XYZ file of C-alpha atoms in Angstrom:
526
model
C 0.000 0.000 0.000
C 1.244 3.493 -0.882
C -0.086 6.820 0.408
C 0.404 9.921 -1.709
C -0.630 13.511 -1.227
C -2.251 15.361 -4.098
C 0.637 17.689 -4.964
C 3.823 15.943 -6.103
C 7.081 16.097 -8.010
C 7.059 14.005 -11.168
C 9.017 11.518 -13.209
C 8.094 10.260 -16.672
C 7.208 6.644 -17.398
C 6.726 5.335 -20.922
C 3.267 3.801 -20.947
C 0.696 3.103 -23.641
C -2.035 5.711 -23.756
C -5.638 4.693 -22.990
C -6.658 6.847 -25.951
C -7.995 3.992 -28.056
C -9.552 6.246 -30.718
C -6.187 7.696 -31.727
C -3.951 4.726 -31.081
C -1.091 7.053 -30.229
C 1.272 6.763 -27.284
C 1.145 9.320 -24.494
C 3.891 9.739 -21.945
C 2.167 9.898 -18.580
C 3.386 12.241 -15.904
C 3.334 9.997 -12.843
C 3.581 10.945 -9.193
C 6.602 9.604 -7.314
C 7.603 12.107 -4.631
C 5.183 13.924 -2.376
C 4.877 17.296 -0.699
C 2.590 17.858 2.250
C -0.772 19.211 1.130
C -4.343 18.709 2.224
C -7.449 19.237 0.163
C -10.654 20.567 1.659
C -13.747 19.917 -0.400
C -15.349 23.211 -1.358
C -18.898 24.161 -2.172
C -19.629 26.027 -5.373
C -23.435 25.938 -5.360
C -26.039 27.242 -2.897
C -28.632 24.467 -2.797
C -31.065 26.155 -0.413
C -31.111 29.324 -2.514
C -31.762 27.145 -5.561
C -34.745 25.362 -3.991
C -36.335 28.675 -2.991
C -35.606 30.540 -6.233
C -36.590 27.665 -8.528
C -39.950 27.001 -6.886
C -40.790 30.724 -6.833
C -39.915 31.061 -10.527
C -42.192 28.160 -11.458
C -45.047 29.727 -9.461
C -44.527 32.963 -11.392
C -44.702 31.066 -14.675
C -47.963 29.377 -13.615
C -49.483 32.806 -12.954
C -48.586 33.999 -16.475
C -51.237 31.675 -17.868
C -54.740 30.674 -16.781
C -53.344 29.117 -13.616
C -52.428 26.040 -15.673
C -48.855 25.168 -16.647
C -47.578 22.023 -18.330
C -43.943 21.650 -17.294
C -41.790 19.281 -19.325
C -39.283 17.921 -16.835
C -35.969 16.831 -18.353
C -33.124 14.940 -16.716
C -33.168 12.830 -13.584
C -35.459 13.737 -10.722
C -34.098 11.448 -8.020
C -30.417 10.803 -8.552
C -28.944 13.695 -10.523
C -25.350 12.830 -9.721
C -24.033 14.610 -12.802
C -25.395 17.907 -11.474
C -24.019 17.230 -7.997
C -20.566 16.506 -9.443
C -20.282 19.609 -11.644
C -22.046 21.924 -9.171
C -20.555 20.931 -5.777
C -23.258 21.628 -3.222
C -26.123 20.619 -5.518
C -27.950 17.752 -3.805
C -28.736 14.783 -6.100
C -32.407 14.990 -5.096
C -32.661 18.801 -5.385
C -35.221 18.742 -8.196
C -37.404 16.340 -6.246
C -37.149 18.504 -3.121
C -38.030 21.551 -5.203
C -41.140 19.774 -6.487
C -42.087 18.856 -2.927
C -42.219 22.576 -2.132
C -44.909 22.766 -4.830
C -46.649 19.545 -3.754
C -49.978 21.253 -3.049
C -50.073 22.709 -6.587
C -48.486 19.912 -8.608
C -49.560 16.652 -10.134
C -47.357 14.334 -12.113
C -48.019 12.716 -15.475
C -45.566 10.019 -16.549
C -45.053 9.545 -20.284
C -43.779 6.367 -21.941
C -43.700 5.578 -25.648
C -45.443 2.494 -26.991
C -42.295 1.609 -28.935
C -40.224 1.575 -25.726
C -42.708 -0.866 -24.198
C -42.780 -3.035 -27.327
C -38.971 -3.170 -27.597
C -38.341 -3.614 -23.849
C -36.151 -0.501 -23.820
C -33.795 -0.495 -20.825
C -32.518 2.365 -18.672
C -28.740 2.117 -18.888
C -28.116 3.470 -15.376
C -30.603 1.214 -13.575
C -30.712 -1.817 -15.879
C -34.523 -1.999 -15.827
C -37.033 -1.624 -18.637
C -38.893 1.641 -19.164
C -42.250 0.074 -18.254
C -40.818 -1.274 -14.987
C -39.357 2.157 -14.282
C -42.790 3.755 -14.674
C -44.006 1.627 -11.761
C -40.873 2.493 -9.783
C -41.372 6.205 -10.424
C -44.997 6.038 -9.290
C -43.954 4.397 -6.018
C -41.120 6.883 -5.502
C -43.315 9.929 -6.124
C -46.118 8.677 -3.936
C -43.634 7.776 -1.212
C -42.549 11.437 -1.168
C -46.133 12.666 -0.889
C -46.413 13.801 -4.530
C -49.613 13.202 -6.472
C -49.308 11.039 -9.591
C -52.368 11.753 -11.701
C -51.871 9.377 -14.615
C -49.648 7.618 -17.128
C -49.761 8.488 -20.828
C -48.680 6.046 -23.541
C -47.377 8.025 -26.509
C -46.750 7.189 -30.198
C -49.369 4.463 -29.994
C -50.198 2.561 -33.155
C -51.719 -0.643 -31.815
C -48.645 -2.206 -30.157
C -49.793 -5.315 -28.278
C -47.309 -4.874 -25.414
C -48.574 -1.330 -24.863
C -52.170 -2.574 -24.689
C -51.165 -5.164 -22.082
C -49.233 -2.580 -20.073
C -52.246 -0.270 -20.115
C -54.424 -3.047 -18.702
C -51.817 -3.812 -16.055
C -51.737 -0.190 -14.894
C -55.529 0.078 -14.881
C -55.740 -3.081 -12.764
C -53.517 -1.259 -10.274
C -55.959 1.654 -10.216
C -53.794 3.990 -12.319
C -55.426 6.184 -14.966
C -53.939 5.647 -18.432
C -54.322 7.848 -21.520
C -53.279 7.318 -25.140
C -51.476 9.644 -27.566
C -51.520 8.294 -31.099
C -48.779 8.214 -33.699
C -49.150 11.202 -36.059
C -47.676 10.742 -39.570
C -45.165 13.424 -40.481
C -44.609 14.527 -36.875
C -43.306 17.144 -36.114
C -43.193 18.763 -39.559
C -46.789 18.330 -40.762
C -48.208 21.145 -38.643
C -51.647 21.437 -40.347
C -52.274 17.753 -39.551
C -50.712 17.882 -36.080
C -52.795 20.855 -34.918
C -56.147 19.455 -36.025
C -58.870 17.090 -34.896
C -57.049 14.296 -36.752
C -53.766 15.083 -35.005
C -53.709 16.290 -31.408
C -57.494 16.206 -31.439
C -57.453 12.421 -31.846
C -55.443 11.991 -28.645
C -57.051 11.341 -25.279
C -57.551 14.452 -23.183
C -55.632 13.916 -19.947
C -57.815 14.978 -17.038
C -55.796 17.014 -14.559
C -56.888 18.816 -11.424
C -53.957 20.989 -10.328
C -52.331 24.186 -11.654
C -48.911 22.615 -12.266
C -48.742 19.464 -14.374
C -45.242 17.993 -14.349
C -44.660 15.713 -17.330
C -41.757 13.351 -16.741
C -40.591 10.012 -18.148
C -38.201 7.089 -17.640
C -35.853 8.480 -20.296
C -35.476 10.444 -23.546
C -37.726 9.815 -26.529
C -40.765 9.161 -24.355
C -42.957 11.943 -25.779
C -42.961 14.471 -22.944
C -43.102 17.502 -25.218
C -45.810 15.948 -27.422
C -47.861 15.273 -24.293
C -47.610 18.908 -23.213
C -48.478 20.304 -26.661
C -51.404 17.910 -27.105
C -52.772 19.100 -23.784
C -52.397 22.770 -24.806
C -54.514 22.018 -27.888
C -57.233 20.305 -25.844
C -57.204 22.964 -23.099
C -57.515 25.730 -25.713
C -60.563 24.017 -27.217
C -62.057 24.048 -23.726
C -61.375 27.778 -23.355
C -58.399 27.425 -21.019
C -55.259 29.362 -21.940
C -52.766 26.868 -20.480
C -49.009 27.371 -20.730
C -45.963 25.283 -21.477
C -42.455 25.496 -20.031
C -39.379 23.324 -20.043
C -37.206 22.490 -17.065
C -33.724 21.311 -18.072
C -30.746 21.860 -15.785
C -28.183 21.773 -18.590
C -26.846 23.531 -20.499
C -27.111 26.455 -18.103
C -28.493 29.276 -20.232
C -26.849 32.188 -18.411
C -23.312 30.762 -18.293
C -20.887 31.314 -21.199
C -21.083 28.862 -24.091
C -17.634 27.401 -23.339
C -17.953 27.420 -19.559
C -16.680 24.059 -18.220
C -20.096 23.325 -16.653
C -21.683 23.503 -20.105
C -18.803 21.605 -21.713
C -19.287 18.848 -19.118
C -22.902 18.573 -20.284
C -21.668 18.083 -23.858
C -19.332 15.355 -22.603
C -22.195 13.688 -20.734
C -24.398 13.676 -23.851
C -21.703 12.788 -26.380
C -23.696 9.668 -27.307
C -26.706 11.855 -28.194
C -24.528 14.253 -30.191
C -25.942 17.228 -28.303
C -24.084 20.452 -29.054
C -24.305 23.622 -26.986
C -24.909 26.734 -29.043
C -25.870 30.373 -28.760
C -29.658 30.720 -28.954
C -30.026 32.730 -32.210
C -33.716 33.445 -31.615
C -33.049 34.963 -28.192
C -30.157 37.019 -29.542
C -32.344 38.404 -32.329
C -35.338 39.118 -30.091
C -33.549 40.646 -27.084
C -29.946 41.300 -28.103
C -28.840 39.011 -25.254
C -26.482 36.044 -25.567
C -27.835 32.872 -23.975
C -26.959 29.196 -24.320
C -29.181 26.340 -25.415
C -28.543 23.095 -27.222
C -28.992 22.138 -30.833
C -32.134 20.009 -30.575
C -34.132 22.733 -28.803
C -32.910 25.386 -31.247
C -33.709 23.184 -34.264
C -37.233 22.327 -33.074
C -38.173 25.876 -31.966
C -39.543 27.068 -35.346
C -41.849 24.037 -35.347
C -42.926 24.675 -31.752
C -43.477 28.337 -32.531
C -45.687 27.439 -35.472
C -47.676 25.016 -33.307
C -48.137 27.690 -30.627
C -49.335 30.146 -33.269
C -51.700 27.549 -34.729
C -53.200 26.844 -31.284
C -53.240 30.329 -29.732
C -53.026 32.672 -32.712
C -49.648 33.911 -31.448
C -46.692 32.347 -29.671
C -46.055 33.190 -25.994
C -42.321 32.726 -26.557
C -39.722 34.367 -28.778
C -36.911 31.863 -28.189
C -36.106 28.406 -26.778
C -34.509 30.166 -23.806
C -37.853 31.862 -23.086
C -39.440 28.441 -22.615
C -36.994 27.411 -19.878
C -37.385 27.974 -16.152
C -33.965 26.851 -14.904
C -32.444 29.005 -12.143
C -29.302 26.919 -11.442
C -26.934 29.485 -12.961
C -28.088 32.090 -10.437
C -27.097 29.867 -7.513
C -23.399 29.333 -8.303
C -21.482 30.919 -5.432
C -17.908 29.907 -6.388
C -17.337 29.803 -10.106
C -13.809 28.368 -9.942
C -14.940 25.441 -7.775
C -17.609 24.572 -10.339
C -15.125 24.999 -13.214
C -12.642 22.563 -11.694
C -15.366 20.064 -10.766
C -16.603 20.189 -14.358
C -13.117 19.592 -15.754
C -12.897 16.488 -13.605
C -16.291 15.356 -14.891
C -15.090 15.716 -18.490
C -12.146 13.427 -17.708
C -14.456 10.886 -16.083
C -16.703 10.945 -19.152
C -13.654 10.456 -21.361
C -12.700 7.298 -19.492
C -16.276 6.032 -19.769
C -16.089 6.547 -23.523
C -12.775 4.749 -24.067
C -13.828 1.931 -21.739
C -16.974 1.656 -23.825
C -14.905 1.303 -26.987
C -12.995 -1.535 -25.323
C -16.147 -3.454 -24.374
C -18.053 -2.564 -27.550
C -20.749 -0.397 -25.936
C -19.560 3.023 -27.207
C -18.387 4.516 -30.473
C -15.082 6.151 -31.309
C -16.965 9.331 -32.265
C -18.018 9.803 -28.631
C -14.444 9.573 -27.403
C -13.209 11.892 -30.173
C -15.766 14.498 -29.171
C -14.762 14.385 -25.507
C -11.075 14.537 -26.464
C -11.810 17.807 -28.259
C -13.546 19.160 -25.144
C -10.482 18.214 -23.084
C -8.245 20.086 -25.515
C -10.477 23.161 -25.233
C -9.999 23.094 -21.463
C -6.273 22.184 -21.723
C -6.706 19.085 -19.556
C -5.384 15.537 -19.876
C -6.303 12.224 -18.302
C -3.561 12.588 -15.695
C -5.184 15.752 -14.356
C -7.380 13.266 -12.521
C -5.623 12.859 -9.166
C -5.909 9.066 -8.949
C -4.647 8.184 -12.446
C -0.889 8.669 -11.955
C -0.687 6.922 -8.548
C -2.554 3.876 -9.885
C -0.342 3.655 -12.975
C 2.854 4.059 -10.914
C 1.773 1.307 -8.497
C 0.966 -1.010 -11.397
C 4.251 -0.207 -13.145
C 6.385 -0.814 -10.028
C 4.616 -4.023 -8.937
C 3.879 -5.524 -12.352
C 0.294 -6.177 -11.287
C -3.066 -4.444 -11.682
C -3.511 -1.604 -9.203
C -6.082 0.963 -8.106
C -5.964 4.331 -6.332
C -8.455 6.326 -4.272
C -8.401 9.979 -3.229
C -9.719 10.368 0.315
C -11.656 13.415 1.569
C -8.483 15.007 2.998
C -6.638 14.763 -0.342
C -4.524 11.714 0.478
C -4.269 9.162 -2.321
C -4.300 5.515 -1.251
C -3.354 2.659 -3.548
C -3.846 -1.103 -3.611
C -2.510 -3.859 -5.845
C -3.582 -7.328 -6.879
C -2.134 -10.011 -4.592
C -2.610 -13.689 -3.849
C -5.633 -13.095 -1.613
C -7.242 -9.898 -2.847
C -7.964 -8.142 -6.108
C -6.626 -4.595 -6.464
C -9.933 -2.941 -5.600
C -10.532 -5.148 -2.558
C -7.026 -4.330 -1.318
C -7.651 -0.646 -2.004
C -10.853 -0.673 0.037
C -9.132 -2.230 3.033
C -6.213 0.193 2.803
C -8.547 3.188 2.569
C -10.626 2.047 5.549
C -7.476 1.480 7.621
C -6.220 4.964 6.779
C -9.535 6.575 7.702
C -9.717 4.569 10.941
C -6.104 5.371 11.903
C -5.143 1.679 11.937
C -1.538 0.746 11.183
C -1.274 -0.476 7.609
C 0.919 -3.419 8.588
C -1.807 -4.751 10.866
C -4.233 -7.370 9.534
C -7.837 -6.474 10.281
C -8.971 -9.623 8.477
C -6.859 -12.674 9.128
C -5.523 -14.492 6.030
C -6.842 -17.657 7.663
C -10.357 -16.159 7.455
C -9.931 -15.342 3.756
C -8.661 -18.768 2.682
C -11.950 -20.629 3.395
C -13.788 -18.059 1.245
C -11.317 -18.725 -1.555
C -11.897 -22.452 -1.149
C -15.652 -21.895 -1.411
C -15.222 -19.824 -4.580
C -12.886 -22.173 -6.428
C -13.743 -25.699 -5.295
C -17.458 -25.435 -4.588
C -18.694 -22.575 -6.784
C -16.403 -23.220 -9.741
C -14.722 -19.810 -9.931
C -11.304 -19.661 -11.600
C -10.362 -16.494 -9.702
C -9.545 -17.166 -6.024
C -9.031 -13.501 -5.148
C -11.750 -11.707 -3.202
C -13.805 -8.982 -4.880
C -14.875 -5.801 -3.111
C -18.244 -7.181 -2.006
C -16.631 -10.334 -0.635
C -13.973 -8.449 1.344
C -16.673 -6.239 2.878
C -18.653 -9.316 3.919
C -15.481 -10.817 5.425
C -14.819 -7.513 7.233
C -18.383 -7.449 8.560
C -18.081 -11.002 9.869
C -14.752 -10.193 11.520
C -16.201 -7.048 13.125
C -18.261 -9.201 15.493
C -15.070 -10.140 17.385
C -12.568 -7.448 16.364
C -12.652 -3.802 17.442
C -10.277 -2.841 14.619
C -12.522 -4.448 12.013
C -15.546 -2.774 13.591
C -13.797 0.605 13.504
C -12.747 0.113 9.878
C -16.281 -0.859 8.859
C -17.630 2.331 10.454
C -15.548 4.399 7.992
C -17.553 3.284 4.933
C -19.794 6.401 4.816
C -16.656 8.557 4.472
C -15.961 6.962 1.075
C -18.955 8.738 -0.466
C -17.704 11.114 -3.155
C -14.175 9.668 -3.206
C -12.428 9.308 -6.583
C -11.152 5.892 -7.714
C -9.047 4.835 -10.703
C -8.132 1.292 -11.737
C -5.419 0.244 -14.173
C -7.714 -2.477 -15.550
C -11.420 -2.547 -16.310
C -13.442 -3.597 -13.284
C -15.782 -6.506 -12.953
C -19.479 -5.692 -12.713
C -19.359 -6.677 -9.035
C -16.616 -4.178 -8.192
C -18.297 -1.414 -10.213
C -21.589 -1.886 -8.379
C -19.899 -1.968 -4.978
C -18.155 1.343 -5.598
C -21.411 2.771 -6.977
C -23.256 1.796 -3.791
C -20.499 3.372 -1.715
C -20.892 6.603 -3.708
C -17.404 6.519 -5.257
C -16.717 7.900 -8.742
C -14.759 5.278 -10.681
C -12.681 5.383 -13.852
C -10.606 2.621 -15.456
C -7.906 2.201 -18.059
C -9.442 0.529 -21.146
C -7.556 -2.698 -20.507
C -8.895 -6.119 -19.599
C -7.071 -8.031 -16.878
C-alpha cells in the first residue's frame, strides 16, 4: 500500500495511452515524490437558494397563464449525480425537493412511448425496462407525498405490449391515456394541430395548476404530451401554458464554460451540441446558451403555438426554460474545476466503452476535443498517476483512491485480494487510523472463502472482490474492534475518486457505486 498527497514532483514513465480512438502513445506524468498538502472539499453551489428561487420562478410562470402550466421535466429527478458533481453543493435529489415545495399545486403525469414498451427498452443506469421504471417512479413519487395523476402512452399505433401494459396499470388503479402516432410529426403542422392530429389523442384529465410531465428516459414523448394538452385545453377555453425544465446547459453561463462543456461530454452519445440561442439574440440582443435540438425544433414549436393560440407566448427556446441553477453558483472556480474532472471521467467512460463494444469512437473523439479546449489531460485526474505508478512498479493491476483530505491511497492485486478489494481495506485502515501493517482480516479467514469460490462454486479467480472483502470484514467485526472501527468508515468513502489500471468486474463497479465513489478505469482487460 502506498499513500500519496495530491501535490507531487514528477518523473516520466513510458506507458501506452488509454486513448484507443487515436492509437497514439502518451507519456504519462506519474507521481513519485510527495509534498505535504491537504485538500478541503469546497462548495460552489447554494442548494437552499436554488430550492427557494426555482420554486418561486415556477409559481410565477404558472401565474402567467390561466393558472395552468404544463412543465416538461428533463433529466433525472431522483439521482442527478451529474449535477451534484459539476455543481458541488447541488444535492442529487434537489429537483425532487423543489417539487415537494410545490406539492400542493403539482400533479405528475408520466409519459412512456409504446415503442419503448414493445422493444423492452432499458434504462442504462438502472438496468430496468422503461415500463418497470414507470411503476418504480410512481412508487417513488407517492412515497414522497407527490400526487401522480396518470400515465400516458405516446406514439401508440396498436402495439400489443402497450395494450397489455395499459391493462396492467388500470388493474392497479392507475389512470392511463393514449397519444396516437401522427404521420409526419413534427413537420406536418396542419395535420398535427387538427382534430385528426392532437385532437385524436385522449384528453388527460388534470386537477392541479402545475402538471409535471416526466418520463423514464429520452424519446418518451414528454413535449408531445404537453403540446397535445395545450390544444385540448384551448378548445375548452383554457389558456394553459408550457415550459421546459432542463438543468443543462445552463443558459446564463458562457457557451464554453466548463459546466456547459461537461454537459456536452455527458451527452456525447446523443450528439448534443451547446450553441448560442439565435432566436433569443435576435429578439432581445442578449447572448444565452441552449442546445442544438431545442434550437432546431423551436420554429416548429413556434408554429404550433401560433396555430393553437393565434400567437406564440415565446420568442426563443430560452424563453421556454425555467432553470435558475446558474443564479445559484457561489464559487465559479470550484464549479469549473469540478466540471473539468467530470469531463475526464466521461472520457474514461467513452474509451472503456470502446474496449467493451458499448460506445463509439466518435463519442471519445468528441470528448477529447472538449479536453483540448480546457487544456486538460487524463492525468489531471488525481488518482490516475498513482494507480499507474503502483501497477508499473509491482507488475500487477492496481487501483488508487483519493480520500476526503486529499490523500491518495493505492492497492494492488495479490494472492488473496484483487486490487480494488485491497484498495478498500487500505482506505478504511487509513480513515480509521489503523496501522497499515496490521491485519484487520486474518488471512486464515480469507482462505476458506477462496476455497468456497474455487472448489465449490467453480470460480477460476480465487481472489476476493470488493463485495466479498466487505462481507469478510463485517463477519470479523463481530469479534474485532479494529474491524468494527474500519467498517464504520464506509460512509466517508462517499464522493471519493477511484481509478483502476484495468477494467473492473461488474461486481466491483456496483460496490463502488453503492459506496458513492466515482470510478474510472484504463481501457484494458485483466
